[in-house]
Short mmCIF file of C-alpha atoms and ligand atoms in Angstrom, two decimals:
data_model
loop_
_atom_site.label_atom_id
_atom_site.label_comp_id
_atom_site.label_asym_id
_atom_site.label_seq_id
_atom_site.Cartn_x
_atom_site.Cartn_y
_atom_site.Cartn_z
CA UNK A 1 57.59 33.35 -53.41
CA UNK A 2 55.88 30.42 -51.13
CA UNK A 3 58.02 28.49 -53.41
CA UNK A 4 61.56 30.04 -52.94
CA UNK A 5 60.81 30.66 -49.11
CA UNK A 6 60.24 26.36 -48.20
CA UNK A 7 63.32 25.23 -50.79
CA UNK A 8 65.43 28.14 -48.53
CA UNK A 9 64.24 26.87 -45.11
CA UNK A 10 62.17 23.11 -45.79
CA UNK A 11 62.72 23.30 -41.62
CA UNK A 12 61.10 26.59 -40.74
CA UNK A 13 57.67 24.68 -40.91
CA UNK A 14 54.62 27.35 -40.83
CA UNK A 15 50.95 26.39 -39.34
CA UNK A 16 49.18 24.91 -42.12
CA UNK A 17 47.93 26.54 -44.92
CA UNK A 18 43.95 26.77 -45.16
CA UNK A 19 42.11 24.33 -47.58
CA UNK A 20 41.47 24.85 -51.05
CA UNK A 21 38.33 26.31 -52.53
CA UNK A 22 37.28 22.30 -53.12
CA UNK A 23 37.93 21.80 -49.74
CA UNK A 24 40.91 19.36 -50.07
CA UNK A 25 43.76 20.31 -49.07
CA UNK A 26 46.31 22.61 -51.22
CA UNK A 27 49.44 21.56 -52.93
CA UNK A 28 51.51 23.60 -50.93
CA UNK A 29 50.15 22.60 -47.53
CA UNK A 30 50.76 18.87 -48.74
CA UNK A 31 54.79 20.00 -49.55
CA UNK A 32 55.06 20.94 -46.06
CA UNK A 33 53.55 17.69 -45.17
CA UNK A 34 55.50 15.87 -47.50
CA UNK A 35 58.76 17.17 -45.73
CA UNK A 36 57.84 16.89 -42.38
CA UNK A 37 57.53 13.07 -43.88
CA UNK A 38 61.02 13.31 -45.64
CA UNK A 39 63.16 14.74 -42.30
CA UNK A 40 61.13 12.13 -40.12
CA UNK A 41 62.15 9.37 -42.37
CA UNK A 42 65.72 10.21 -42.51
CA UNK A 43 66.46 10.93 -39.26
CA UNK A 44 65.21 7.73 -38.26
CA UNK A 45 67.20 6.11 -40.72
CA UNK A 46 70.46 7.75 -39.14
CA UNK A 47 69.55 6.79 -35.58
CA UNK A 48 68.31 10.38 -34.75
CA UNK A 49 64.97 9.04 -32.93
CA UNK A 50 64.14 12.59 -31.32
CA UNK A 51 64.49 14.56 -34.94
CA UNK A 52 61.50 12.08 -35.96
CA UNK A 53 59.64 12.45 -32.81
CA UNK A 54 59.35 16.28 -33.62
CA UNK A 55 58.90 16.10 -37.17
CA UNK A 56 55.84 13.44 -36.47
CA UNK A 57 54.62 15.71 -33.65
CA UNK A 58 54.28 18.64 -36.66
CA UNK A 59 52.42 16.52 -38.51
CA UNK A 60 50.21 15.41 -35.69
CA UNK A 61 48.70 18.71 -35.34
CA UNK A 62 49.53 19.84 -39.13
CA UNK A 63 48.58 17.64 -41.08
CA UNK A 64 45.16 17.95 -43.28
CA UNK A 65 42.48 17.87 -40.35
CA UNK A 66 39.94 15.40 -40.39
CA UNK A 67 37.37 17.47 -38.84
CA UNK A 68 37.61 20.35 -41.99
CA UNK A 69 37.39 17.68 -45.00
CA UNK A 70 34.88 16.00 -46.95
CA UNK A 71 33.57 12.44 -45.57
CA UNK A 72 35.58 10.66 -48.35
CA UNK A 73 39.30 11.73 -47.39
CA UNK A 74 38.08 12.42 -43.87
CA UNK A 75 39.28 9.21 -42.57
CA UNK A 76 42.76 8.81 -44.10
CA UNK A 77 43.61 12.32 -42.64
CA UNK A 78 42.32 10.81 -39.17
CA UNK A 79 44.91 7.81 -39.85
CA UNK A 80 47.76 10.19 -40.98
CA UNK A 81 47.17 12.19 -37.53
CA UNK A 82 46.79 9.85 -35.09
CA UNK A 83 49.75 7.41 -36.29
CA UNK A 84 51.77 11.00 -36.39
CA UNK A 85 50.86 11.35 -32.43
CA UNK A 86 51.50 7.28 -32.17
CA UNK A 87 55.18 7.85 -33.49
CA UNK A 88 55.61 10.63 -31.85
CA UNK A 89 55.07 9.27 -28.45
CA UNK A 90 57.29 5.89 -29.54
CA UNK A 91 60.36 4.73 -28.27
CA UNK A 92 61.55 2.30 -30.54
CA UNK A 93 63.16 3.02 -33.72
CA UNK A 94 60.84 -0.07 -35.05
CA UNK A 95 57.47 1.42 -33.56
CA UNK A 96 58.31 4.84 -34.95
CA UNK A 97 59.00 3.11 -38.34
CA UNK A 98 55.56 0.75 -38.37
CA UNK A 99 53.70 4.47 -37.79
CA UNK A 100 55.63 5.56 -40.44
CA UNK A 101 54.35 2.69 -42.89
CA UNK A 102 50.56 3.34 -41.44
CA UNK A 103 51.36 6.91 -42.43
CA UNK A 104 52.20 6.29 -46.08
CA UNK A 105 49.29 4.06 -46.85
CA UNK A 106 47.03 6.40 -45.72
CA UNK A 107 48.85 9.27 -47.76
CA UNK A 108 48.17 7.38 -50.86
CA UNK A 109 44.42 6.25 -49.58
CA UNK A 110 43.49 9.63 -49.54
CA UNK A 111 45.13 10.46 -53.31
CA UNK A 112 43.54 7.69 -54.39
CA UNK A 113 39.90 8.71 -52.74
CA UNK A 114 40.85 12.25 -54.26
CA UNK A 115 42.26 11.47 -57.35
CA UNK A 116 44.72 13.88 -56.77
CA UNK A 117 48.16 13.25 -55.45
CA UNK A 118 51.97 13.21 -56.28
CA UNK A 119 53.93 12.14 -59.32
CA UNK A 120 57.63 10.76 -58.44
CA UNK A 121 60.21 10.61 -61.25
CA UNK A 122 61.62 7.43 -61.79
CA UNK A 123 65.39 7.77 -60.33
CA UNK A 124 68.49 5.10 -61.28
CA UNK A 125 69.57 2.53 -58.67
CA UNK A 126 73.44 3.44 -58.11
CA UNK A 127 75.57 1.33 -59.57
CA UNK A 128 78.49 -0.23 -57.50
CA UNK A 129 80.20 -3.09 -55.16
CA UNK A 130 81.28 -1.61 -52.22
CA UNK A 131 79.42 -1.27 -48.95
CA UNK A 132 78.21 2.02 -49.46
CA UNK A 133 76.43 2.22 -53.03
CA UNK A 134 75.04 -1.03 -51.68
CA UNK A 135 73.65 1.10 -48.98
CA UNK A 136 72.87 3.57 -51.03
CA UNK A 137 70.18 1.00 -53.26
CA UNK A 138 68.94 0.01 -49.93
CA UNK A 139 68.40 3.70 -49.79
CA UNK A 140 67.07 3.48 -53.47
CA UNK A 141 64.58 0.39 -52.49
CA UNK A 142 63.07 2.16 -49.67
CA UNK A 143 62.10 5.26 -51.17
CA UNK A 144 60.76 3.19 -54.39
CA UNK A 145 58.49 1.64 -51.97
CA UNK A 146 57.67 4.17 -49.65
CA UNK A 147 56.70 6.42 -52.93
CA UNK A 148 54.73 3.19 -54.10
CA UNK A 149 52.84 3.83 -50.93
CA UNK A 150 52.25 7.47 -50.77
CA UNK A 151 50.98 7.45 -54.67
CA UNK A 152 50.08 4.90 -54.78
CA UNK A 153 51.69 3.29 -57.24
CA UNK A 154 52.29 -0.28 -57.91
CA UNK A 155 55.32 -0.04 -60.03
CA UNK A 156 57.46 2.12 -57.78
CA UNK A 157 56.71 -0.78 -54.71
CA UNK A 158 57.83 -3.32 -56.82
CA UNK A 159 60.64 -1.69 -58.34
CA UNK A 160 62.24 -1.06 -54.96
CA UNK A 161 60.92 -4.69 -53.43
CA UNK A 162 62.90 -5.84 -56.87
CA UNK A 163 66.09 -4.05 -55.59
CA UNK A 164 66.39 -6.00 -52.64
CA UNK A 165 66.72 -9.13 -55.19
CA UNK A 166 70.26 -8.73 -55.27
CA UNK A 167 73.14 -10.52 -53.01
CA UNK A 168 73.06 -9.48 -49.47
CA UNK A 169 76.56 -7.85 -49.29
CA UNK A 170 79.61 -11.07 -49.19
CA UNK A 171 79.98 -12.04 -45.43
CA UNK A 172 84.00 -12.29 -45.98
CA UNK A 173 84.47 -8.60 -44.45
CA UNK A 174 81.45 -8.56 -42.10
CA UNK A 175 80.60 -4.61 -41.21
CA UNK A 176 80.43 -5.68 -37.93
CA UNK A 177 79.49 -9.48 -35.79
CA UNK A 178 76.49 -10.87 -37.28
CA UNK A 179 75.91 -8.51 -40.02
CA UNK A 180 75.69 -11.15 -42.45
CA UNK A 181 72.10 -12.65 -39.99
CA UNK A 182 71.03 -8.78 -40.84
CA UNK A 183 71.71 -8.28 -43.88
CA UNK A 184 70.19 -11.80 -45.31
CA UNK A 185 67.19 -11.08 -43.28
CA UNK A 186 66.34 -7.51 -44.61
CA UNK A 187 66.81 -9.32 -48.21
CA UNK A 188 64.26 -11.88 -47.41
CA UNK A 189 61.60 -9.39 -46.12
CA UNK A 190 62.40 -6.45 -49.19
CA UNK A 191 61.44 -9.13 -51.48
CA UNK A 192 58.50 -10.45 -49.69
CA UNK A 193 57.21 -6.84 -50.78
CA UNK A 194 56.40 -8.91 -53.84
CA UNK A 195 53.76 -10.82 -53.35
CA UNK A 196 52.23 -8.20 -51.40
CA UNK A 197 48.95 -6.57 -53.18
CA UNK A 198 47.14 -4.96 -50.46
CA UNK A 199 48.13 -1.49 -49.16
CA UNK A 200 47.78 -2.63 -44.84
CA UNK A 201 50.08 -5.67 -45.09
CA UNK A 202 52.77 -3.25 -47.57
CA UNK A 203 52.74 -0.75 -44.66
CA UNK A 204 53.36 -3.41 -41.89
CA UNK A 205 56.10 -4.77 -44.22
CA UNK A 206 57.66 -0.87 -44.84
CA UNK A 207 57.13 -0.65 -41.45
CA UNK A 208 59.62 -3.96 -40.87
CA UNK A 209 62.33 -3.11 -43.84
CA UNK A 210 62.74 0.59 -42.39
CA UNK A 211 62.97 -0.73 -38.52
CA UNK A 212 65.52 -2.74 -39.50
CA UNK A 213 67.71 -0.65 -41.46
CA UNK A 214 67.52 1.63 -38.34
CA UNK A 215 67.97 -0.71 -35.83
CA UNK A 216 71.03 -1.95 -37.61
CA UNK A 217 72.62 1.31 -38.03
CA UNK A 218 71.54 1.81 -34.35
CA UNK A 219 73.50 -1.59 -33.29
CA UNK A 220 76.66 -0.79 -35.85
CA UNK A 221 76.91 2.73 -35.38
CA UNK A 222 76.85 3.01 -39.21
CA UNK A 223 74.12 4.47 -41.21
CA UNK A 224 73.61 8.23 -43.05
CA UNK A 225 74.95 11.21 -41.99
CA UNK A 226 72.02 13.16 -40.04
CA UNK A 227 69.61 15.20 -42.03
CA UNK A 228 70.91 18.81 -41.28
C1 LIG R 301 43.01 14.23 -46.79
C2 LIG R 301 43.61 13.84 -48.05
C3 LIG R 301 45.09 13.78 -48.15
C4 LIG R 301 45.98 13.22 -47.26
C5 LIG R 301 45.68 12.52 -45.92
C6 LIG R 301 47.29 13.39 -47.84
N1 LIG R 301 47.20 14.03 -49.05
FE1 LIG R 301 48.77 14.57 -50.21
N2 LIG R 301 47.49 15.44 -51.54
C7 LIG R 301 46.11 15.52 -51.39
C8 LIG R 301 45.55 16.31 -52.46
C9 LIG R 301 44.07 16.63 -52.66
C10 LIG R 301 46.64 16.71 -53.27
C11 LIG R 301 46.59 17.59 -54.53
C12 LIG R 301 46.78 19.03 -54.13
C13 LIG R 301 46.69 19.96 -55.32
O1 LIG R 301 47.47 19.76 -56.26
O2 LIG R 301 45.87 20.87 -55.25
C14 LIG R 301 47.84 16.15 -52.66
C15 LIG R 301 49.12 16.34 -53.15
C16 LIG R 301 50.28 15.84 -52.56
C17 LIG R 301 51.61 16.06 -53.05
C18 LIG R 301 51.98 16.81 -54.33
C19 LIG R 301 52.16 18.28 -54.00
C20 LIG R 301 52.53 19.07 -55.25
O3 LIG R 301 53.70 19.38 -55.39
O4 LIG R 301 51.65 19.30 -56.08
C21 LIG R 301 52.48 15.43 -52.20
C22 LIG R 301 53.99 15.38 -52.30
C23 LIG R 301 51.68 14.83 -51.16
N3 LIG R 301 50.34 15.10 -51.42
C24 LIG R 301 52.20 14.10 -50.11
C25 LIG R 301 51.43 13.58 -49.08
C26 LIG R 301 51.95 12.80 -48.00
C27 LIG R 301 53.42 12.41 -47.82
C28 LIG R 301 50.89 12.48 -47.20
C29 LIG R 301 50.88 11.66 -45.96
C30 LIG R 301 51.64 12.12 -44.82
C31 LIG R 301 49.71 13.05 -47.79
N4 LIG R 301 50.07 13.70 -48.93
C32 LIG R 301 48.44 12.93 -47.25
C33 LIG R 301 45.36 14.93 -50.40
C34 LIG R 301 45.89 14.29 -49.27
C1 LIG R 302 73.78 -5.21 -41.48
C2 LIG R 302 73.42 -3.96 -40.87
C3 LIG R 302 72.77 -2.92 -41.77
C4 LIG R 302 71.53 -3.01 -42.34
C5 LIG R 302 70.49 -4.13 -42.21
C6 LIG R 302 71.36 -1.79 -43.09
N1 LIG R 302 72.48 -1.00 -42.99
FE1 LIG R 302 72.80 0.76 -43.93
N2 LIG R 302 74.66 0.85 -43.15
C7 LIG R 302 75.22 -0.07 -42.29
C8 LIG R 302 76.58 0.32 -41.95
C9 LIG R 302 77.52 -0.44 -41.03
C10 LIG R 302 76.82 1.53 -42.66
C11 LIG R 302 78.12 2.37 -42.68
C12 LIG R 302 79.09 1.57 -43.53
C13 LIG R 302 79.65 2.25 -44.70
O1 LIG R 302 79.20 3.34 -45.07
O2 LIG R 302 80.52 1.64 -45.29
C14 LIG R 302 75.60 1.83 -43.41
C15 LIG R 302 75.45 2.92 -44.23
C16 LIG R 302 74.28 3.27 -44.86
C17 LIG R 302 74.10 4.44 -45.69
C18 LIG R 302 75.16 5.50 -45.98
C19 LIG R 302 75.95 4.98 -47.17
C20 LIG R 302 77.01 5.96 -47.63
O3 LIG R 302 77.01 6.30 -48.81
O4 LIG R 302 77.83 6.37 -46.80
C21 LIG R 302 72.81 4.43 -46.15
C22 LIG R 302 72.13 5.45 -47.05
C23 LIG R 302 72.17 3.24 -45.61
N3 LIG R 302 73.09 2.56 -44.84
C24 LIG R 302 70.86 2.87 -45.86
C25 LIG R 302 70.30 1.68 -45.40
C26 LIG R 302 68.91 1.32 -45.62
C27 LIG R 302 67.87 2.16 -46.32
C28 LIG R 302 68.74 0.10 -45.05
C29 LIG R 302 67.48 -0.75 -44.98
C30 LIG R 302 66.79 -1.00 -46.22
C31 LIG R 302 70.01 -0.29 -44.48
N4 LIG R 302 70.91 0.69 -44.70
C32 LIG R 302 70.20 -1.49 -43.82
C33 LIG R 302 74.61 -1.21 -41.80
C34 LIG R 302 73.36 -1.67 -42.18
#
């Protein structure tokens, strides 16, 4: 019933949930968490800076408390709250994004302290030339990653740093002036994600890649349609 009620409403967000018997924090409470992380990320994405800004401020009081959990996830709930209240508070699309990164490592500190966590399926990168399924593997890339993070898992951050191996789109029908200084720029820093190991400098670099995207869609007025 839980079930039915958040795929019929994922924006009707509830207080949380209490913890589970083990005192960690229930599958369900970490959906609504996991959401709250999904709406912020998109909306930032399509320039909607005060959609994040709410979604972050949720998860700044909602998110597992540090104060109820045991010493060993204790501190990456601390992280996942306080960056929630840092973006929440931002201005720039790019500070809002870097708490975003901080967010995810500490997501997937606390399922690896835990050993309990989320399992992402594997998706395929969409196939295509235009603009927009070029977009749309930028899209790809930075969910790979981000779910790299949140895991973690090391296969998923490479896979989508590995997307941004392709051509930066041809500069002959620029989406706008200067596009092409963009787009060879996010390129360059997706596949720096390579020889990344450690979770804190992956989170700066998310941090970067998603700024970017924003900011560009901010400067071009392009980007994803708004999530709602
Ligand atoms: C304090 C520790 C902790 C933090 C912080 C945390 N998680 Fe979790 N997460 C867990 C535990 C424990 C589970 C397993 C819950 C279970 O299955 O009982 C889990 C499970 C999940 C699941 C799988 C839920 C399901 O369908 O079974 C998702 C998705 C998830 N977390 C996302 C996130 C995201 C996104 C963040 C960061 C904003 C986050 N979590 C932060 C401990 C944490
Ligand atoms: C050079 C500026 C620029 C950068 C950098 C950029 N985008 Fe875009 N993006 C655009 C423009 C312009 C559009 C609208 C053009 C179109 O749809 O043809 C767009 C559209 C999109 C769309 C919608 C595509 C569709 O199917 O309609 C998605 C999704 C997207 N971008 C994701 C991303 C992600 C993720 C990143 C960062 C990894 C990114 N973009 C980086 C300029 C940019």
């Amino acid at each position: 019933m839980w079930m039915s009620l958040l795929l019929a409403c994922p924006r009707a967000q509830p207080p949380a949930p209490p913890l589970g018997p083990d005192l960690f924090p229930t599958a369900l409470h970490m959906l609504y968490v996991s959401d709250a992380m999904d709406l912020a990320r998109s909306a930032i994405l399509s320039g909607d800076r005060a959609e994040a800004r709410r979604q972050l401020s949720w998860l700044a009081n909602n998110a597992p408390s540090a104060e109820d959990l045991p010493p060993s996830l204790a501190p990456f709930a601390a992280i996942v709250r306080d960056q929630a209240a840092r973006g929440a508070a931002a201005r720039e699309p790019v500070e809002i994004a870097a708490a975003l990164g901080e967010m995810a490592t500490a997501c997937g500190g606390c399922h690896a302290a835990s050993g309990l966590g989320p399992i992402f399926a594997v998706e395929l990168l969409p196939p295509g030339m235009s603009p927009e399924p070029h977009m749309e593997r930028h899209r790809w890339a930075i969910d790979s990653m981000w779910e790299g993070l949140v895991s973690p898992d090391d296969e998923l951050w490479r896979a989508g740093a590995m997307a941004f191996l392709e051509e930066p789109l041809p500069d002959t029908e620029p989406m706008f002036e200067a596009s092409g200084a963009w787009t060879n720029a996010l390129h360059a820093l997706g596949t720096y994600g390579l020889e990344l190991d450690d979770p804190d400098t992956r989170a700066a670099l998310y941090g970067q890649l998603l700024g970017m995207c924003a900011s560009c869609h901010e400067a071009s007025g392009g980007g994803p349609m708004p999530p709602r």
